[in-house]
Amino acid sequence: MIPGKYRSVSGRAANNVNCGLHLVIQTSPLPEKNKVEFKLNKDTSSFPGRLLQHDLERNYSSRQGDHINLVSSSLSSFPILQRSSEEKILYSDRLSLERQKLTVCPIINGEDHLRLLNFQHNFITRIQNISNLQKLISLDLYDNQIEEISGLSTLRCLRVLLLGKNRIKKISNLENLKSLDVLDLHGNQITKIENINHLCELRVLNLARNFLSHVDNLNGLDSLTELNLRHNQITFVRDVDNLPCLQHLFLSFNNISSFDSVSCLADSSSLSDITFDGNPIAQESWYKHTVLQNMMQLRQLDMKRITEEERRMASVLAKKEEEKKRESHKQSLLKEKKRLTINNVARQWDLQQQRVANIATNEDRKDSDSPQDPCQIDGSTLSAFPEETGPLDSGLNNALQGLSVVDTYLVEVDGDTLSLYGSGALESLDRNWSVQTAGMITTVSFTFIEFDEIVQVLPKLKIKFPNSLHLKFKETNLVMLQQFNALAQLRRIDQLTIDPQGNPVVNFTLWKYYVLFRLSHFSMQKINGTEVTQNDMIMAERLFGILAHVASSELPQYRLISILGDARKKQFRYLLESKGKKPGIINEENNDSKRLVGENTNRATLNYTTRDFYNEKLEEIKEKKKFCKTYIEDLVKEATEINMKNEALQKLWPQMFIELVRDAVIEIRNKNSYMKLCLQQITDQK
Amino acid sequence: MLSPERLALPDYEYLAQRHVLTYMEDAVCQLLENREDISQYGIARFFTEYFNSVCQGTHILFREFSFVQATPHNRVSFLRAFWRCFRTVGKNGDLLTMKEYHCLLQLLCPDFPLELTQKAARIVLMDDAMDCLMSFSDFLFAFQIQFYYSEFLDSVAAIYENLLSGKNPNTVIVPTSSSGQHRQRPALGEAGMLEGVEASLFYQCLENLCDRHKYSCPPPALVKEALSNVQRLTFYGFLMALSKHHGINQALGALPDKGDLMHDPAMDEELERLVVRSKLHRTSRPHRAKEPGAFGFQRREKQEALERVSSASVPTPYHYRWEPRE
């Protein structure tokens, strides 16, 4: 029986008609050994112009049993087939030897005009003894034990070759079968498609249930309309776009996992029916719409018609995929750019630190070493960096070389984290941040920025990002405990992370306690990831409590006021500068000062002024000092003069007093003349 | 007050000896700087407060280094303030590095130079491994010597240098600020078989120095005492001996004896009060209450206790009456 797979769909237009034979064979019970009864339906359909239809449902009323003898010849090992002459005349073009328990092909004599030969369901191992049947059109060797295709070289008319369910390992020896229309090699052990490129009339090729791992080498099959590759191990498909007539492609139960491996299908304009079920690709979420999107010409997928609705959905989804891919590509580009910028900022930072270190060491060596050394140091540090850029550059791919690596800072907002790299990033705090974005930020991270510069923007931070609770510092040159005083002006800090890298202050034993002490009004919960315990707070208080007490209660009143006033004045100044003199500012300032009272005022005097500011202030004071000096000197001069005069008076006074007394006594000595003198003085006065 | 010696001095000299002008100038300068704030409550009160604080030794808090260094009294006040503020660190037993001590110094005086701290550390560590840990008392006493007598020590270094290289000790030496200490290191290495210099010769030079120069030196008698039991000494050995000498410490009058260094009952009391207050402050925040039961129960009682204490004793701001020194 011819397998039902070869029914061509009715209603199709006839094209490339090869053969007009009806091959319908009904099985009949085997009467005895070596006796074959053939019941063939003699269909009077004409030879040319008819499709090959394998219609199993036809009933055959007429049964003619004639006996055929298989006589084993004494001469050769092959049995010789003999048919009765009536049979020969009745079924002159067809011979069926199915289920005859044949192990070899028998010699068929005198049947050279045979057109259909059926050897189904036997045990034949080699195709032999049919070279004389040069008019053969259809040869059926389904279900045998054939290991090699051979012995077909004379069958130039062969149109249908059925070799399913055998043990064939290789497609070969089909060179002369140029008229082949149907080639069935299903159920064999074929691993490679080859030696079929000359079969330009082949319409149906069945390679199901073989061991194929890939599909290629299909060029030349210009008539192929149906290609069955079910149940193989195919991972990729090629050359299908070289098949101009291919309409049906069955790839069910293979190992295809991505559409790229079958991308040639998209280029095949003739394909209208395809199956992928049983492949890994069919389990993917994007399977259906990707296939539909890439193969607009399809009408049927996995044996189901494709509706307009499905096609529409497919294009929508495919567009979404495209979007997503574009987005992720953009994201990865951005990430790369970010990484480069951060590297650049790091490099700048290192250079800057080296420069500062060089200046410091140069100052130390001023009197002893030669001036050559600083140049050498600079040279050595600079030479270190070109090596660094080497691997960086090689890491760029073409698309990124266009990005400028000149950026010297980076500002990044990632959900609730604001990250600033490089001192240029601090200016970004001036930007108009939307209330929503700014409100979401809870963590602010500073990297590669001098802490002194950060201190100056802390008021801005307080105002623009009111919900920032967690501050992170890395490579910010935190060297003194004093610098933490600057953080007290913020509204609230719940967590503080000081990365040891670039922050020498972390090496101090007491730094955490100092932070807890100075910023006790924040009731911080975590420092560098570790929870703050009650004991920590108490220890901090114990260690530095006296400092606070001294700083508040023992300072004279005017100092307290001046120190506190300074701090507030600075903040107020910033507000005026940034927003202009709006009436609303005054209220804010009042609120701030009220909140300051909430802070432990006994430590409010512990402030931090950056070195530059401090030196500036000292410079300013110099003038005043000079004035004071001269003023005091003047006062001293006056005082000493007076003192001198006083002393002189002290010295001279006794003498003067005696003289005064003597003069007075001398005057009053003569009473009468004194009375006269006085009276005269009175009259003179008038 | 009106002692005859005082009246015997001519004006300027008297003023200079007492550094009166320094304080006057500083007072007027402060007045100028904080004009607006001070004008609120009167100049007379300002001057009262200023000189009170000078007497109590709190005037140097958070002032610039040039002022802190200006007079011996300032230096003593600063040492004292440092001791009082950071005694608790010492009491806690932490050993700190030179940099950390410098940080603590900077908390009280923002532009305190690193050089001085380094020199002080060298005394403790005998010029060895500068990033070693030091105890609070060791550092404090060494720092006292270094800071209070810095000019004197510079001269001594120069003298030592000369003695080592065998120059005539009686020649006039004019020390420069940096040269003394820098040449120190190679010199110690060159000492060779006999380390340092002979003690008696060294003392003679020192005596000359003390007589000649006007800046403060340790009392010669005490210095002699310190040198009495050694034949030879190195520069840092000498400094170490100075710093450990009780008599010199007492003569300075800034710090208590080594044994009492961690004692300050008044401050401890104050500290306890602060700690208790901070505990209350913390537990009053609802999200931090770790043991709501325990603290919440006791809270009221403690608050009452606190009120009672604060009304009962009026804490005197400065227990140690600072006596003016000759």
PDB file of C-alpha atoms in Angstrom, chain A residues 502-635:
ATOM      1  CA  GLY A 502      39.924  57.874  48.922  1.00  0.00           C
ATOM      2  CA  ASN A 503      38.758  58.818  52.411  1.00  0.00           C
ATOM      3  CA  PRO A 504      41.633  58.530  54.876  1.00  0.00           C
ATOM      4  CA  VAL A 505      39.412  59.547  57.763  1.00  0.00           C
ATOM      5  CA  VAL A 506      38.063  56.021  57.915  1.00  0.00           C
ATOM      6  CA  ASN A 507      41.411  54.826  59.200  1.00  0.00           C
ATOM      7  CA  PHE A 508      40.908  56.693  62.451  1.00  0.00           C
ATOM      8  CA  THR A 509      39.744  54.675  65.410  1.00  0.00           C
ATOM      9  CA  LEU A 510      37.232  57.181  66.597  1.00  0.00           C
ATOM     10  CA  TRP A 511      35.627  58.438  63.419  1.00  0.00           C
ATOM     11  CA  LYS A 512      32.329  56.647  63.773  1.00  0.00           C
ATOM     12  CA  TYR A 513      31.878  57.800  67.321  1.00  0.00           C
ATOM     13  CA  TYR A 514      32.631  61.339  66.357  1.00  0.00           C
ATOM     14  CA  VAL A 515      30.052  61.217  63.587  1.00  0.00           C
ATOM     15  CA  LEU A 516      27.459  59.808  65.968  1.00  0.00           C
ATOM     16  CA  PHE A 517      28.320  62.453  68.503  1.00  0.00           C
ATOM     17  CA  ARG A 518      28.278  65.440  66.214  1.00  0.00           C
ATOM     18  CA  LEU A 519      25.249  64.322  64.265  1.00  0.00           C
ATOM     19  CA  SER A 520      23.380  62.912  67.225  1.00  0.00           C
ATOM     20  CA  HIS A 521      20.329  64.998  66.464  1.00  0.00           C
ATOM     21  CA  PHE A 522      19.805  62.983  63.293  1.00  0.00           C
ATOM     22  CA  SER A 523      19.577  59.705  65.199  1.00  0.00           C
ATOM     23  CA  MET A 524      21.322  57.930  62.409  1.00  0.00           C
ATOM     24  CA  GLN A 525      20.428  54.336  61.855  1.00  0.00           C
ATOM     25  CA  LYS A 526      23.341  53.034  59.863  1.00  0.00           C
ATOM     26  CA  ILE A 527      26.926  53.954  59.281  1.00  0.00           C
ATOM     27  CA  ASN A 528      28.742  52.106  56.522  1.00  0.00           C
ATOM     28  CA  GLY A 529      26.083  49.479  56.506  1.00  0.00           C
ATOM     29  CA  THR A 530      26.225  48.553  60.173  1.00  0.00           C
ATOM     30  CA  GLU A 531      23.346  49.361  62.470  1.00  0.00           C
ATOM     31  CA  VAL A 532      23.903  51.979  65.080  1.00  0.00           C
ATOM     32  CA  THR A 533      23.246  50.569  68.524  1.00  0.00           C
ATOM     33  CA  GLN A 534      22.343  52.255  71.741  1.00  0.00           C
ATOM     34  CA  ASN A 535      25.793  51.396  73.045  1.00  0.00           C
ATOM     35  CA  ASP A 536      27.448  53.136  70.135  1.00  0.00           C
ATOM     36  CA  MET A 537      25.554  56.304  70.870  1.00  0.00           C
ATOM     37  CA  ILE A 538      26.380  56.173  74.535  1.00  0.00           C
ATOM     38  CA  MET A 539      30.028  55.564  73.791  1.00  0.00           C
ATOM     39  CA  ALA A 540      30.064  58.496  71.406  1.00  0.00           C
ATOM     40  CA  GLU A 541      28.522  60.683  74.048  1.00  0.00           C
ATOM     41  CA  ARG A 542      31.013  59.505  76.606  1.00  0.00           C
ATOM     42  CA  LEU A 543      33.976  60.147  74.391  1.00  0.00           C
ATOM     43  CA  PHE A 544      33.052  63.573  73.174  1.00  0.00           C
ATOM     44  CA  GLY A 545      30.362  64.821  75.514  1.00  0.00           C
ATOM     45  CA  ILE A 546      32.773  67.011  77.383  1.00  0.00           C
ATOM     46  CA  LEU A 547      33.897  68.609  74.165  1.00  0.00           C
ATOM     47  CA  ALA A 548      30.336  69.643  73.529  1.00  0.00           C
ATOM     48  CA  HIS A 549      29.918  70.883  77.043  1.00  0.00           C
ATOM     49  CA  VAL A 550      33.078  72.939  76.816  1.00  0.00           C
ATOM     50  CA  ALA A 551      32.145  74.210  73.386  1.00  0.00           C
ATOM     51  CA  SER A 552      28.838  75.527  74.587  1.00  0.00           C
ATOM     52  CA  SER A 553      28.965  76.468  78.219  1.00  0.00           C
ATOM     53  CA  GLU A 554      32.487  77.728  78.487  1.00  0.00           C
ATOM     54  CA  LEU A 555      32.605  79.946  75.487  1.00  0.00           C
ATOM     55  CA  PRO A 556      31.870  83.550  76.253  1.00  0.00           C
ATOM     56  CA  GLN A 557      28.513  84.746  75.063  1.00  0.00           C
ATOM     57  CA  TYR A 558      29.793  86.888  72.272  1.00  0.00           C
ATOM     58  CA  ARG A 559      31.813  84.018  70.812  1.00  0.00           C
ATOM     59  CA  LEU A 560      28.766  81.773  70.836  1.00  0.00           C
ATOM     60  CA  ILE A 561      26.744  84.342  69.023  1.00  0.00           C
ATOM     61  CA  SER A 562      29.443  85.069  66.508  1.00  0.00           C
ATOM     62  CA  ILE A 563      30.087  81.412  65.692  1.00  0.00           C
ATOM     63  CA  LEU A 564      26.433  80.553  65.366  1.00  0.00           C
ATOM     64  CA  GLY A 565      25.768  83.761  63.528  1.00  0.00           C
ATOM     65  CA  ASP A 566      28.486  82.962  61.016  1.00  0.00           C
ATOM     66  CA  ALA A 567      26.938  79.661  60.122  1.00  0.00           C
ATOM     67  CA  ARG A 568      23.489  81.073  59.700  1.00  0.00           C
ATOM     68  CA  LYS A 569      24.796  84.007  57.741  1.00  0.00           C
ATOM     69  CA  LYS A 570      26.432  81.685  55.246  1.00  0.00           C
ATOM     70  CA  GLN A 571      23.217  79.819  54.599  1.00  0.00           C
ATOM     71  CA  PHE A 572      21.226  82.983  54.356  1.00  0.00           C
ATOM     72  CA  ARG A 573      23.702  84.368  51.871  1.00  0.00           C
ATOM     73  CA  TYR A 574      23.279  81.338  49.658  1.00  0.00           C
ATOM     74  CA  LEU A 575      19.539  81.690  49.679  1.00  0.00           C
ATOM     75  CA  LEU A 576      19.731  85.317  48.652  1.00  0.00           C
ATOM     76  CA  GLU A 577      22.166  84.543  45.883  1.00  0.00           C
ATOM     77  CA  SER A 578      20.200  81.730  44.355  1.00  0.00           C
ATOM     78  CA  LYS A 579      16.626  82.808  44.398  1.00  0.00           C
ATOM     79  CA  GLY A 580      16.859  86.549  44.454  1.00  0.00           C
ATOM     80  CA  LYS A 581      15.231  88.608  47.126  1.00  0.00           C
ATOM     81  CA  LYS A 582      11.837  87.028  47.324  1.00  0.00           C
ATOM     82  CA  PRO A 583       9.729  87.694  50.350  1.00  0.00           C
ATOM     83  CA  GLY A 584       9.255  83.982  50.852  1.00  0.00           C
ATOM     84  CA  ILE A 585      12.888  83.590  51.729  1.00  0.00           C
ATOM     85  CA  ILE A 586      12.620  85.338  55.037  1.00  0.00           C
ATOM     86  CA  ASN A 587      10.102  82.808  56.244  1.00  0.00           C
ATOM     87  CA  GLU A 588      12.310  79.940  55.197  1.00  0.00           C
ATOM     88  CA  GLU A 589      15.196  81.441  57.061  1.00  0.00           C
ATOM     89  CA  ASN A 590      13.099  81.778  60.183  1.00  0.00           C
ATOM     90  CA  ASN A 591      12.012  78.195  59.925  1.00  0.00           C
ATOM     91  CA  ASP A 592      15.575  77.105  59.530  1.00  0.00           C
ATOM     92  CA  SER A 593      16.697  78.963  62.578  1.00  0.00           C
ATOM     93  CA  LYS A 594      13.860  77.471  64.571  1.00  0.00           C
ATOM     94  CA  ARG A 595      14.941  74.054  63.473  1.00  0.00           C
ATOM     95  CA  LEU A 596      18.480  74.838  64.501  1.00  0.00           C
ATOM     96  CA  VAL A 597      17.205  75.150  68.015  1.00  0.00           C
ATOM     97  CA  GLY A 598      15.963  71.604  67.722  1.00  0.00           C
ATOM     98  CA  GLU A 599      19.508  70.482  67.139  1.00  0.00           C
ATOM     99  CA  ASN A 600      21.635  69.929  70.180  1.00  0.00           C
ATOM    100  CA  THR A 601      22.783  73.458  70.544  1.00  0.00           C
ATOM    101  CA  ASN A 602      25.648  72.415  72.711  1.00  0.00           C
ATOM    102  CA  ARG A 603      27.426  71.123  69.674  1.00  0.00           C
ATOM    103  CA  ALA A 604      26.248  73.724  67.234  1.00  0.00           C
ATOM    104  CA  THR A 605      29.442  75.640  67.729  1.00  0.00           C
ATOM    105  CA  LEU A 606      31.451  72.788  66.264  1.00  0.00           C
ATOM    106  CA  ASN A 607      31.606  73.987  62.722  1.00  0.00           C
ATOM    107  CA  TYR A 608      33.688  73.302  59.720  1.00  0.00           C
ATOM    108  CA  THR A 609      34.950  75.955  57.419  1.00  0.00           C
ATOM    109  CA  THR A 610      36.832  74.793  54.400  1.00  0.00           C
ATOM    110  CA  ARG A 611      40.479  75.648  54.327  1.00  0.00           C
ATOM    111  CA  ASP A 612      40.028  78.246  51.607  1.00  0.00           C
ATOM    112  CA  PHE A 613      37.300  80.085  53.472  1.00  0.00           C
ATOM    113  CA  TYR A 614      39.305  79.955  56.637  1.00  0.00           C
ATOM    114  CA  ASN A 615      42.357  81.451  55.041  1.00  0.00           C
ATOM    115  CA  GLU A 616      40.179  84.061  53.407  1.00  0.00           C
ATOM    116  CA  LYS A 617      38.753  85.005  56.762  1.00  0.00           C
ATOM    117  CA  LEU A 618      42.198  85.220  58.300  1.00  0.00           C
ATOM    118  CA  GLU A 619      43.295  87.470  55.480  1.00  0.00           C
ATOM    119  CA  GLU A 620      40.346  89.733  56.088  1.00  0.00           C
ATOM    120  CA  ILE A 621      41.153  89.942  59.733  1.00  0.00           C
ATOM    121  CA  LYS A 622      44.724  91.049  59.069  1.00  0.00           C
ATOM    122  CA  GLU A 623      43.603  94.563  58.203  1.00  0.00           C
ATOM    123  CA  LYS A 624      41.604  94.808  61.379  1.00  0.00           C
ATOM    124  CA  LYS A 625      44.499  93.460  63.367  1.00  0.00           C
ATOM    125  CA  LYS A 626      46.792  96.079  61.990  1.00  0.00           C
ATOM    126  CA  PHE A 627      44.334  98.775  62.862  1.00  0.00           C
ATOM    127  CA  CYS A 628      43.877  97.371  66.334  1.00  0.00           C
ATOM    128  CA  LYS A 629      47.583  97.287  66.839  1.00  0.00           C
ATOM    129  CA  THR A 630      48.051 100.898  65.913  1.00  0.00           C
ATOM    130  CA  TYR A 631      45.023 101.880  67.936  1.00  0.00           C
ATOM    131  CA  ILE A 632      46.255 100.088  70.998  1.00  0.00           C
ATOM    132  CA  GLU A 633      49.684 101.479  70.484  1.00  0.00           C
ATOM    133  CA  ASP A 634      48.232 104.931  70.478  1.00  0.00           C
ATOM    134  CA  LEU A 635      46.320 104.172  73.622  1.00  0.00           C
TER     135      LEU A 635
END
